[in-house]
Amino acid sequence: MKKKKIIPIALVNLMIIIPIMLLIAFLNNNIISELTTKDIQSVTRLTENNIYADITREFIEPVNTSLVMAQNTFAYNWMNEDTEETEQKMAQYLSSIQNTFGYDSVFWVPHETLSYYHPAGTDAKVDLNDDYAYWYTSRIDAKDDYAVIINTELLDDFALTAYIDANITDSQGNFLGVAGIGKRVEHLQDILNRYINNHDVRAYLVDENGTILIHDNHEFIKNKTFYDLENISNEISLLAKNDGLPFETQVDDELIITQYIPMLDWYLVVTKDTSNLTPALNKYNIKIFIAFSLAVVAIMFATSITISKYKKQIISMSNTDQLTDIPNRRIFENALNEIIKSRDKATFSLALFDLDNLKIINDEYGHDKGDFALREVSKKILEFVKEDDIVARVGGDEFGIIISDTLENSRKILEAFIDDVNGDESLSVINATVSIGLTDLRKTDSTSSIYKRADEALYLSKSLGKKHLQVAKDT
């Protein structure tokens, strides 16, 4: 009789345990699937933004050079004189540009003579009836100032030649010819490959019709389209200028992000295959189901750690300034709001400081030096404040500091920081200094009032000659 009673109890236990295990597995699957999908979307969006920035940066200098060449009024006076003297002047002018910037080719074509000038002299004139002269004839009635044309016929290990053709016009806007440069884009595919390998995405460039221009598969270039690769109808409008903002959609198991690049008149396409999520999650749930009776607590703990890790990664990416690796404006404002709420419990000071002369540094020494100066001052200030103090980049050249100390002690800390910056030879040589506005937290302060007071002190510091600290006046 006792044995007969034991069997139903065991069955009841199994009937209770099995549904609970299945329910937990189901719920766990949904939670992890949702979080993983969101994480994939966030990483893919961030990857797309970084690729866009890198490609745009690659073309800023050659585009600006071509536009400056086309506006050189000095050459207007003699460019239409088809003589040996003109050829020599043009060759000297174009050689100086080529030697300065290291471009593969530099050219100038006056419309009146159609002579193709380059650093070595001149070649045969441009034949307007030749199909290969499309690069020139397309500029005659063009509304935009320049065009970027990629020569894929000279493709060599994905090192393309980009030609930036800028319109030469007079003061009334009449077409006078084309000037520009040719640059070997050695690293354009390398830029894409770096993100493809590191983030497990596909990335390539297409024109407005979807024709592939840059891809890690050479056979696809000019032979395949965006719609062929993604197996979607070209009636679906996924290539849109969208005011320069990324366009995102999900097609079956494919996350697709496209963004128009105005400088090139191309589109960047970044895709992420999410189809492997389902089998991966199924295997994960089977392992959980088998191991549940042996290590339920351990498995749930491991799952919790995994989820926490994903969340921290996402939060870190959205809260950190990518250049200086310190908190961004959002974190700074949240911290300031919390300090305002707890003003009666501690003493705080707020400082705002600018990296002086950033625009001049960028213009005279290059953006690399400007970025270097921003990173250096952010590193230096961290050496002077306490670990619990908050330093953040709140704007292009502006930083915010929340110091848990009195106004007088904070002033001493920041003056030492200024002296350190002024004494740094690597910063002095590019005339990089800092101006600081400082104030203390007062009982009647709101977030806006203390920030405004510090900002006014910063403004006064800069107006009094920069590279010093100004304490806000009592009001």
XYZ file of N, CA and C in Angstrom, residues 206-211 225-227 234 239 267:
36
model
N 26.670 52.105 -52.197
C 25.915 52.015 -53.453
C 25.578 53.424 -53.930
N 25.168 53.518 -55.219
C 24.695 54.813 -55.717
C 23.189 54.906 -55.538
N 22.581 55.977 -56.087
C 21.161 56.221 -55.855
C 20.272 55.134 -56.461
N 20.789 54.394 -57.450
C 20.022 53.311 -58.058
C 20.249 51.970 -57.363
N 21.100 51.969 -56.358
C 21.396 50.739 -55.642
C 22.572 49.969 -56.210
N 23.190 50.468 -57.283
C 24.336 49.775 -57.884
C 25.511 49.790 -56.914
N 23.309 44.874 -57.434
C 22.675 46.006 -56.774
C 22.359 45.662 -55.324
N 22.072 46.685 -54.592
C 21.637 46.538 -53.205
C 20.441 45.600 -53.116
N 19.518 45.719 -54.084
C 18.297 44.909 -54.063
C 18.585 43.441 -54.383
N 12.994 46.264 -55.739
C 13.443 47.654 -55.795
C 12.287 48.636 -55.691
N 16.437 53.342 -50.007
C 17.500 54.305 -50.256
C 16.871 55.685 -50.347
N 25.225 56.012 -50.936
C 24.528 55.514 -49.751
C 25.377 54.440 -49.078
